[in-house]
CSV table of C-alpha atoms and ligand atoms in Angstrom, one decimal:
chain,number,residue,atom,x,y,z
A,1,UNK,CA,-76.4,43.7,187.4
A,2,UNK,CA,-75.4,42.3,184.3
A,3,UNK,CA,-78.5,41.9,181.7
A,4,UNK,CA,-78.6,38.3,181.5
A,5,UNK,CA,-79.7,38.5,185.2
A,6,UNK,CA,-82.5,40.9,184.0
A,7,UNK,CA,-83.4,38.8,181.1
A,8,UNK,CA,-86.5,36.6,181.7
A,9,UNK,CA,-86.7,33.0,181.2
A,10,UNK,CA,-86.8,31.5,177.8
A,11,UNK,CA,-88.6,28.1,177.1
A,12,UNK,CA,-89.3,25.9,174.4
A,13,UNK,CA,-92.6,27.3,173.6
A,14,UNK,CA,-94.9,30.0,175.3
A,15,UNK,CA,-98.3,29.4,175.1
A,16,UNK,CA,-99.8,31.9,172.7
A,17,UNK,CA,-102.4,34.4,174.8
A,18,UNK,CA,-104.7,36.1,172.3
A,19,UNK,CA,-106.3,39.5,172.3
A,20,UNK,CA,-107.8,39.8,175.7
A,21,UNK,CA,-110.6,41.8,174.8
A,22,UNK,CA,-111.7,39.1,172.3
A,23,UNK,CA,-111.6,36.2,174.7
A,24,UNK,CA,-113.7,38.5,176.8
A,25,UNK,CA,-116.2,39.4,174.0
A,26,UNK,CA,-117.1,35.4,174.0
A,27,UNK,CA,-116.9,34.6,177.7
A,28,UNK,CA,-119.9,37.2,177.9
A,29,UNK,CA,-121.7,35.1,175.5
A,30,UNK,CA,-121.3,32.1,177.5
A,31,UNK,CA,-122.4,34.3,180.3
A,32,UNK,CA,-125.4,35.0,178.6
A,33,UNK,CA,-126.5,31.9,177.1
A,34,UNK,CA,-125.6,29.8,180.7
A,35,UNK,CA,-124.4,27.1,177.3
A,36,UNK,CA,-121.3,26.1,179.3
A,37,UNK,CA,-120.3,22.8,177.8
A,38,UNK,CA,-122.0,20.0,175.5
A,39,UNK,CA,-121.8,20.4,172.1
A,40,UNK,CA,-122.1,24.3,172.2
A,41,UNK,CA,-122.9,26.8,169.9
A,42,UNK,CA,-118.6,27.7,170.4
A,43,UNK,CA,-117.5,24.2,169.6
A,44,UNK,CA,-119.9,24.3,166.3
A,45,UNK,CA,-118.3,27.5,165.2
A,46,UNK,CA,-115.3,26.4,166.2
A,47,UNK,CA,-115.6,23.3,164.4
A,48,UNK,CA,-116.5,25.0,161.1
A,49,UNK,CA,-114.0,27.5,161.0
A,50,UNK,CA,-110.9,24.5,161.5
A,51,UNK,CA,-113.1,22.5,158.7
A,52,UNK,CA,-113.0,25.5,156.7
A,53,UNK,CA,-109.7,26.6,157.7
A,54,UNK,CA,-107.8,23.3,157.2
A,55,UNK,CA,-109.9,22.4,154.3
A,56,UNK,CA,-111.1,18.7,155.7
A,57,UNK,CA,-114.6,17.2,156.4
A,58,UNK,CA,-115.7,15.5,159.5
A,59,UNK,CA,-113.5,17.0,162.5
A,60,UNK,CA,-114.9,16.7,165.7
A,61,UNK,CA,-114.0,18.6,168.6
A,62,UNK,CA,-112.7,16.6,172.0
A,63,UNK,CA,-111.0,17.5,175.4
A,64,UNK,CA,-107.6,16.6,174.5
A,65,UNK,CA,-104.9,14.7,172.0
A,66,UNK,CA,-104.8,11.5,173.6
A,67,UNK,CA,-107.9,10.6,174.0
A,68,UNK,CA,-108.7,11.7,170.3
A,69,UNK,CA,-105.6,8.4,169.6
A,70,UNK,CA,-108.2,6.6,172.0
A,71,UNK,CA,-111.1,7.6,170.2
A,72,UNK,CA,-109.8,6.5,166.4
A,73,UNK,CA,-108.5,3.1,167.9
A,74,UNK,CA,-111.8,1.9,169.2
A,75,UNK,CA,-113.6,3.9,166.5
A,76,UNK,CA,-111.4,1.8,163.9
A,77,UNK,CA,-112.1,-1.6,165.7
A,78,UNK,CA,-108.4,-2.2,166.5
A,79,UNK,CA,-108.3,-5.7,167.9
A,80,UNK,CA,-104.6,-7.0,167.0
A,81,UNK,CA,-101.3,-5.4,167.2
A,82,UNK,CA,-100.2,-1.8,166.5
A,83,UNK,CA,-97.1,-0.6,164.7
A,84,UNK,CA,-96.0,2.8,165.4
A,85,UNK,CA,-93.2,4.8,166.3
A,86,UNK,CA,-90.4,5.1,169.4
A,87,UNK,CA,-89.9,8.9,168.1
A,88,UNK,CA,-93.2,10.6,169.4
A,89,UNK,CA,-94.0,12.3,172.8
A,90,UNK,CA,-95.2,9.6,175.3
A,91,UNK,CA,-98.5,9.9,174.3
A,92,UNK,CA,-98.8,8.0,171.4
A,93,UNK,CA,-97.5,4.7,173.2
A,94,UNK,CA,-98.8,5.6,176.4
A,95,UNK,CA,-102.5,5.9,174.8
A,96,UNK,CA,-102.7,2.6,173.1
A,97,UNK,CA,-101.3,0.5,176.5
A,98,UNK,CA,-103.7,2.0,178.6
A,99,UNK,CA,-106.6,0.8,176.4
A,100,UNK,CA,-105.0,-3.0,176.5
A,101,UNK,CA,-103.4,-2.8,172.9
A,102,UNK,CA,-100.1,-3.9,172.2
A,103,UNK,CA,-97.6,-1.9,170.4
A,104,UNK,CA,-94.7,-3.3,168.4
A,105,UNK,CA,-92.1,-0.4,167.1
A,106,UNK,CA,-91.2,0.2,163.7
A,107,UNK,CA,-87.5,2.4,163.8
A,108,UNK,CA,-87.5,5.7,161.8
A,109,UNK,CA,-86.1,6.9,158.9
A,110,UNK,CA,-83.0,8.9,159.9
A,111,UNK,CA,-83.4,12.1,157.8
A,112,UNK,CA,-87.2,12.8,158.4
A,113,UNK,CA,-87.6,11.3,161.9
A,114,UNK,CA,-90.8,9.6,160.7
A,115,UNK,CA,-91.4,6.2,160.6
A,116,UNK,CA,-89.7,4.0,158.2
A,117,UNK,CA,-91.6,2.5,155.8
A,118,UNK,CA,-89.6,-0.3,155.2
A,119,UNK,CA,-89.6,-1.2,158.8
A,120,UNK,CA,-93.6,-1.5,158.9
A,121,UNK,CA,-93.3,-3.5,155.7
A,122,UNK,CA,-91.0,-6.2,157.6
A,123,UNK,CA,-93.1,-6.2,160.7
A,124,UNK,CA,-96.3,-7.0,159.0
A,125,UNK,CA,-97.9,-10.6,159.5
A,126,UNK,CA,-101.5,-11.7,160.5
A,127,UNK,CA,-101.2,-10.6,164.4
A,128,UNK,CA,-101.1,-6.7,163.4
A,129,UNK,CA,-104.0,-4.5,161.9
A,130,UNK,CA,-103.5,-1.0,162.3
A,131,UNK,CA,-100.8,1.6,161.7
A,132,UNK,CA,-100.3,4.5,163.9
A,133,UNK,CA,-97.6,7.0,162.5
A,134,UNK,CA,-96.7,10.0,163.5
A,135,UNK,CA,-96.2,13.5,161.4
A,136,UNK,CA,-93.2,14.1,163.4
A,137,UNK,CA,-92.5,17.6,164.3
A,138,UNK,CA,-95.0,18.8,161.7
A,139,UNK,CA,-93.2,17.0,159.1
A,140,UNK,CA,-95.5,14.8,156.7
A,141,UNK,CA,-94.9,11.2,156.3
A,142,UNK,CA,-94.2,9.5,153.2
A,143,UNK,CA,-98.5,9.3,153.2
A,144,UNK,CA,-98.8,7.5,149.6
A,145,UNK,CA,-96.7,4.5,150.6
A,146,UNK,CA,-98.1,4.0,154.0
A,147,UNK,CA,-101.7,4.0,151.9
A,148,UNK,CA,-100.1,1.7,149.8
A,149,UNK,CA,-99.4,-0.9,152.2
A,150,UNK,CA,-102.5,-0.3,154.3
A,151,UNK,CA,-104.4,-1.2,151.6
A,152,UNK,CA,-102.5,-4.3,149.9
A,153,UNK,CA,-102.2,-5.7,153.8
A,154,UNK,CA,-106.0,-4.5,155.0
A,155,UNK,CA,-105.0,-2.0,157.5
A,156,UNK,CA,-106.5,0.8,160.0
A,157,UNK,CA,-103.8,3.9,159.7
A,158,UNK,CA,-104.5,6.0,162.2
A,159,UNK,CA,-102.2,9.2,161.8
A,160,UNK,CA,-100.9,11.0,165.1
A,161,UNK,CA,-101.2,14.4,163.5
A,162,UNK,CA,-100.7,16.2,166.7
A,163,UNK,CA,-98.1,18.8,165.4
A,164,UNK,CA,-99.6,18.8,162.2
A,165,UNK,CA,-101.8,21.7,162.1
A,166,UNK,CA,-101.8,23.4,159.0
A,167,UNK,CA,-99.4,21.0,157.4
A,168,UNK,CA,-100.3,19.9,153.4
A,169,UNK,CA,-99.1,17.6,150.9
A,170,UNK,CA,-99.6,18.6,147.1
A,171,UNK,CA,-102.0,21.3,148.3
A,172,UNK,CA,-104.2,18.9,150.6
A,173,UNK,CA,-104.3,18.6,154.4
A,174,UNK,CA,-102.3,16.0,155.4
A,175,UNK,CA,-105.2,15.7,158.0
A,176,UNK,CA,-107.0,14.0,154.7
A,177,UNK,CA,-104.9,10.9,154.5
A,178,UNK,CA,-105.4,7.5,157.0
A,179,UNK,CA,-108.5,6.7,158.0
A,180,UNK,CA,-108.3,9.3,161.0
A,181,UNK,CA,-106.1,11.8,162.0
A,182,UNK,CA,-105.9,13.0,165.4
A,183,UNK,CA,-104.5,16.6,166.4
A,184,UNK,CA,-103.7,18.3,170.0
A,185,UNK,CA,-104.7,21.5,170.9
A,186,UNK,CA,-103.0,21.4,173.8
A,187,UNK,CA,-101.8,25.3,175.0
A,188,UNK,CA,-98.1,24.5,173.7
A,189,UNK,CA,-98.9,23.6,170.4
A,190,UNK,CA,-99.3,26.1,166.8
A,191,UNK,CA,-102.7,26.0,167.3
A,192,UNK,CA,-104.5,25.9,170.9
A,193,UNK,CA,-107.7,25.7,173.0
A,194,UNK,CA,-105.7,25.6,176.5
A,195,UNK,CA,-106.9,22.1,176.6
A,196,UNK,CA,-107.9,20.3,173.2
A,197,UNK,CA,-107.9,18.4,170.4
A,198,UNK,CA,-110.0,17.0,167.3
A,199,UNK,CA,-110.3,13.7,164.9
A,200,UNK,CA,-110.9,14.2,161.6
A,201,UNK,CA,-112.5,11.2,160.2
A,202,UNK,CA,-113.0,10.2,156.5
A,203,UNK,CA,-115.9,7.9,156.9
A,204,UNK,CA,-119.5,9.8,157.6
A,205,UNK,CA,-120.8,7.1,159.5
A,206,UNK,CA,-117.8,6.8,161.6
A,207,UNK,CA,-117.7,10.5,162.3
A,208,UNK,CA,-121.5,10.3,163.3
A,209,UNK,CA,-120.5,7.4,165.4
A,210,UNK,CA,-117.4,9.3,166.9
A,211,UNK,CA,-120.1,12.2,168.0
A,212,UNK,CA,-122.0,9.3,170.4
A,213,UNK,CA,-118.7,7.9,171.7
A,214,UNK,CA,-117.1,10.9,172.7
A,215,UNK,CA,-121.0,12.1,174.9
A,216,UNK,CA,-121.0,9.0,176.9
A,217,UNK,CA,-122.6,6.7,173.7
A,218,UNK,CA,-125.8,9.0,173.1
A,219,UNK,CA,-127.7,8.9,170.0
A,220,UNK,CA,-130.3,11.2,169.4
A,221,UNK,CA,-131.5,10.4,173.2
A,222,UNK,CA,-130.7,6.7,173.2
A,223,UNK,CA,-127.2,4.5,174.4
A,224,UNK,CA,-126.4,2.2,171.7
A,225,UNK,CA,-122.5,2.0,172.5
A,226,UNK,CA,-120.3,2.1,175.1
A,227,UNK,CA,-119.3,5.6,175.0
A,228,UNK,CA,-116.7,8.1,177.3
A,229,UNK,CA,-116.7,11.7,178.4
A,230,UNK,CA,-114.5,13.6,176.3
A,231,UNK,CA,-116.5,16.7,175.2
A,232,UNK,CA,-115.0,19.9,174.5
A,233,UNK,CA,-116.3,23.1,176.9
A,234,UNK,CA,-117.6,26.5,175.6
A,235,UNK,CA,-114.4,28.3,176.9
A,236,UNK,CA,-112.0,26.1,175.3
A,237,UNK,CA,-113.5,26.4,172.2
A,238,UNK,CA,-113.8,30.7,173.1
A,239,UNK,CA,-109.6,30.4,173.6
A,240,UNK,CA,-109.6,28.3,170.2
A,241,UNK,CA,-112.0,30.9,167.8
A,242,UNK,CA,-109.7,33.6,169.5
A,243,UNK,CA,-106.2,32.2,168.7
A,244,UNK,CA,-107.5,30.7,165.4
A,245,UNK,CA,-108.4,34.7,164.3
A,246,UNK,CA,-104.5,35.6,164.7
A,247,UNK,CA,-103.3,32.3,163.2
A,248,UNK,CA,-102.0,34.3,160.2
A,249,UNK,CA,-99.8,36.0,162.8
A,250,UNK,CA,-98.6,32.7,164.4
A,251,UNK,CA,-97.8,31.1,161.1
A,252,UNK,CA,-95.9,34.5,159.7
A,253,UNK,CA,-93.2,34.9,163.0
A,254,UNK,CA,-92.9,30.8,163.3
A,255,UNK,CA,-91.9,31.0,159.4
A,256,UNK,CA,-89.5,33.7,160.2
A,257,UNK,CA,-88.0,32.3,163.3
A,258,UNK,CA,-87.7,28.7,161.9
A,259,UNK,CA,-85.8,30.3,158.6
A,260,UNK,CA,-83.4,32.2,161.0
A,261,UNK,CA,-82.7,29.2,163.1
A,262,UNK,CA,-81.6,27.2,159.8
A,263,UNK,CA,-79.7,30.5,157.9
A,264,UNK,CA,-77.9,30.5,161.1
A,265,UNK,CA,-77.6,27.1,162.5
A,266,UNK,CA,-77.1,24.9,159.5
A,267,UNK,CA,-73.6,24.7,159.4
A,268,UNK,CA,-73.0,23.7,162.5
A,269,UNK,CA,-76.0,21.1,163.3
A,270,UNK,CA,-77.8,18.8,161.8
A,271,UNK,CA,-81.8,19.6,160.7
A,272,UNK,CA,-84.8,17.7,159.9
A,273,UNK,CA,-85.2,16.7,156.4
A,274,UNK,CA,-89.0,18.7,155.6
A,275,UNK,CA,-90.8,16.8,152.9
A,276,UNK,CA,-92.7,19.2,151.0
A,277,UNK,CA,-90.9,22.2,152.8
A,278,UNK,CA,-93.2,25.0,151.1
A,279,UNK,CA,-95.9,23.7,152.9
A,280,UNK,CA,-94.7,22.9,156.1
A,281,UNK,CA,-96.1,24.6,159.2
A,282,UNK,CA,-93.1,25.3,161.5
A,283,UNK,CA,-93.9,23.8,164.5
A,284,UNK,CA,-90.5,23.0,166.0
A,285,UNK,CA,-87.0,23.6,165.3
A,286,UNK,CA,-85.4,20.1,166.2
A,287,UNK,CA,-81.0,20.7,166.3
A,288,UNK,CA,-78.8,17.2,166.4
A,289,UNK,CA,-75.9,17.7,167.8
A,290,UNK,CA,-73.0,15.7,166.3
A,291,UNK,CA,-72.9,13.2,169.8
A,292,UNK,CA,-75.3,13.7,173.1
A,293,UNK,CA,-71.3,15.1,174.9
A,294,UNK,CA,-72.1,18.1,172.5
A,295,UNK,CA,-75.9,18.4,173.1
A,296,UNK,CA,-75.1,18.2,176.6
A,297,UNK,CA,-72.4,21.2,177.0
A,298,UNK,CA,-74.8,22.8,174.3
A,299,UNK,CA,-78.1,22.7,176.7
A,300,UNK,CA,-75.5,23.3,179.7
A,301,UNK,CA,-74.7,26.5,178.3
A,302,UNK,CA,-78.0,27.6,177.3
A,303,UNK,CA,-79.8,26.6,180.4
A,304,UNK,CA,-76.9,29.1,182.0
A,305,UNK,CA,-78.3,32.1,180.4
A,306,UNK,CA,-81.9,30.7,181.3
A,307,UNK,CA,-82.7,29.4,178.0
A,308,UNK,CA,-84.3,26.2,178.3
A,309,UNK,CA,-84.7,24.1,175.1
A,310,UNK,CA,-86.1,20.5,175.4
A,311,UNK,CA,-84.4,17.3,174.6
A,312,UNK,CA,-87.4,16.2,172.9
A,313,UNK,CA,-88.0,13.4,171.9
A,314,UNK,CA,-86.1,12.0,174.4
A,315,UNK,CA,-85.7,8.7,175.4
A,316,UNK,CA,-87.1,6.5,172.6
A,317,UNK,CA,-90.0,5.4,173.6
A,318,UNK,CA,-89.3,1.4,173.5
A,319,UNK,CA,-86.7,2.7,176.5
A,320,UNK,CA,-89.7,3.4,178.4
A,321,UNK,CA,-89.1,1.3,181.9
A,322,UNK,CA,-93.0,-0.1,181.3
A,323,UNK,CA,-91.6,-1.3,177.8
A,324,UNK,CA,-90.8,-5.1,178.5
A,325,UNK,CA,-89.7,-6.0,175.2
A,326,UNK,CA,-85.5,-5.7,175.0
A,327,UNK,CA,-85.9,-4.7,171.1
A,328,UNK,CA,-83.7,-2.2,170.1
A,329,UNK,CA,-84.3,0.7,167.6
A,330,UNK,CA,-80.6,2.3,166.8
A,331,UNK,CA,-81.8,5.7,164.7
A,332,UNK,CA,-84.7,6.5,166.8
A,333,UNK,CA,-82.5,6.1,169.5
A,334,UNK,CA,-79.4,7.5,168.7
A,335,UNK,CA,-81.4,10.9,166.9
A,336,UNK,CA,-82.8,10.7,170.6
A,337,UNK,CA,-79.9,11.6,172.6
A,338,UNK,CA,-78.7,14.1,169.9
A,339,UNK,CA,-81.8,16.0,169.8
A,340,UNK,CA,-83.2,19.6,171.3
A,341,UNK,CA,-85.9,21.6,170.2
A,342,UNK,CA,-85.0,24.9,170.2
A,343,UNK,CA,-87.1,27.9,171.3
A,344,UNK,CA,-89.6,28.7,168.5
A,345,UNK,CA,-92.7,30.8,169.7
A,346,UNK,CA,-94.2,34.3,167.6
A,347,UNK,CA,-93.1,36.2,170.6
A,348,UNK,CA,-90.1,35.4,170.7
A,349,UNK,CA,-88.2,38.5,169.9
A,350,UNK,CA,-85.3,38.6,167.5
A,351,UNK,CA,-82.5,40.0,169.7
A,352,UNK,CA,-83.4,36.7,172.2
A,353,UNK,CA,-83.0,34.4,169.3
A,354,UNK,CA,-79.7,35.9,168.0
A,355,UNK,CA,-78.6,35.2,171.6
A,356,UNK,CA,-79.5,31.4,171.2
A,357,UNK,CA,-77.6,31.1,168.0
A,358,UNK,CA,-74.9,33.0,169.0
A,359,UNK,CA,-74.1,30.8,172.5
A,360,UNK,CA,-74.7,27.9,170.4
A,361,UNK,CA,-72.7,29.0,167.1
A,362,UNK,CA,-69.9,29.9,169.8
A,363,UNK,CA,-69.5,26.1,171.2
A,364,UNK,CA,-69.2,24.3,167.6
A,365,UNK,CA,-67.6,27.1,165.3
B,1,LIG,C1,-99.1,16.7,172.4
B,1,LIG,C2,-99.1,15.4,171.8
B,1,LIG,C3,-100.1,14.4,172.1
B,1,LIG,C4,-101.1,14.5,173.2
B,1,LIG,O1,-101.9,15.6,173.1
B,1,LIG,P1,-102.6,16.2,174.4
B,1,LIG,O2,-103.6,17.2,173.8
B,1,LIG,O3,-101.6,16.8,175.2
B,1,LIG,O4,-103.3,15.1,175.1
B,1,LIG,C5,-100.0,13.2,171.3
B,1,LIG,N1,-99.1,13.0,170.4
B,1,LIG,C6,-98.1,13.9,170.2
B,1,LIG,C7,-97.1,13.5,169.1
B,1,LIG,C8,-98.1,15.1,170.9
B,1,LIG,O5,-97.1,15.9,170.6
């Protein structure tokens, strides 16, 4: 049998399992204390340590990413149109249209895969009044000139900061700019809870306001608001203390893994353009291909020796069959059918990514 055949599978991402014994250690607490859910004494810890951890004020634990865009948007009073980007996950579009807010896209710059400034700037007039970016891949976006323009034109910005854990800008959690970011702690991202996800909100009596919305619209025993159910349990806040211990571990082998990928890679692909690359977090390894021909026999080949990267983000999300507007967006669309994401996990082991480089190294030297 040759070895690929004994070789496991390789994914995107593997979901990071922490010490077993330490999970274990906090289930028997919640054993103990019967505390299962509602704002337990886990999620408080929990939410200190990421405060303290991140270095931000205000973040509030909830059950997942998308409903923490769901949370900021009525939180924020949104009442008009949105502007965000086509190059996200399906999430960021999907969240807003469920809720009955429109979207109108803004195309992204080519070299960061963020959205462009300049586009927002020539979408603006009186029907839109809130911004929803997106730090893609990790990558921060041009944060001063998007507060800029939110405040000469009176906008919300509400950042999609769902890869952005751990990500600063001049020594600051990006998490710090907008008016509130939202993050996923969803079990494939750098940081999880299995299921999970957090706004960190700059106004005190939003956040206070957030804390009602997110337990059905109580207050201190009372219903003022119209509120939703999207509380964070004990054990996903156990999973999240647990894999926030070994974080220093995740961060160290996604830094060395992302820094092989581009010693190795660069001359053959193209990479994302990392503002502030010494404090970027990692998260993904995005490779664009020089035409989607090449990605394909690239992923082909891969997928042959059971390596399965992702063609993410892929399509642009203003292709989306429930998108009814024929508008076109030619970088976030063509950067679409050029991209994969390439393995990137801390246990991924060395001789498994040297494989990857090499197949791929071998189709476009
Ligand atoms: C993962 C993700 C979300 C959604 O988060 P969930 O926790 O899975 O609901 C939203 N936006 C982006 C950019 C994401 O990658």
């Amino acid at each position: 049998m040759a070895i690929d055949e004994l070789s496991t599978t390789i994914n995107v991402v593997e979901p990071y399992l922490p010490n077993y014994e330490n999970y274990l250690h906090y289930v028997s607490k919640i054993y103990d204390s019967k505390w299962l859910t509602n704002n337990g004494p886990l999620v408080n810890k929990l939410e200190k340590e990421l405060e303290n951890y991140l270095g931000v004020k205000n973040l509030l634990l909830v059950s997942n990413g998308t409903v923490a865009i769901q949370l900021a948007l009525k939180l924020l009073n949104c009442r008009k149109n949105i502007i965000t980007t086509p190059f996200s996950f399906v999430a960021t579009t999907s969240a807003p249209l469920w809720d009955g807010y429109n979207v109108k896209y803004a195309d992204i710059d080519k070299d960061t895969f963020n959205i462009s400034t300049k586009q927002i700037e020539s979408l603006l007039d009186e029907t839109v009044d809130t911004l929803l970016p997106v730090h893609v891949f990790g990558n921060p976006c041009n944060v001063l000139e998007i507060d800029r323009i939110a405040t000469k034109n009176n906008l919300k910005v509400i950042y999609d900061a769902a890869h952005a854990f751990g990500t600063k800008v001049n020594g600051n959690s990006v998490l710090k700019y907008g008016d509130i970011s939202t993050i996923s702690f969803h079990a494939t991202k750098l940081f999880h809870s299995v299921e999970g996800g957090a706004l960190v909100i700059n106004d005190d009596a939003l956040y206070k306001k957030a804390k009602s919305l997110i337990n059905f619209g109580y207050d201190s025993g009372n219903i003022n608001d119209i509120g939703i159910n999207a509380k964070m349990s004990e054990f996903h806040a156990a999973m999240g203390l647990c894999v926030l211990e070994e974080i220093q571990y995740i961060n160290e082998s996604r830094k060395k893994i992302y820094n092989k990928y581009l010693c190795d890679l660069s001359k053959n692909i193209i990479t994302q353009k990392i503002n502030n690359f010494e404090e970027y977090n990692y998260s993904y390894f995005p490779a664009i291909f020089k035409n989607e021909h090449v990605l394909l026999t690239v992923l082909r080949e891969l997928n042959n020796h059971k390596i399965n990267p992702r063609r993410y983000f892929h399509p642009s999300l203003n292709k989306l069959p429930y998108i009814t507007s024929d508008i076109t967006m030619p970088i976030s669309e063509n950067i679409s059918e050029r991209i994969l994401c390439l393995p990137i996990y801390p246990n991924l082991r060395e001789s498994e990514q040297e494989k990857i480089i090499n197949i791929i190294n071998n189709i476009l030297n």
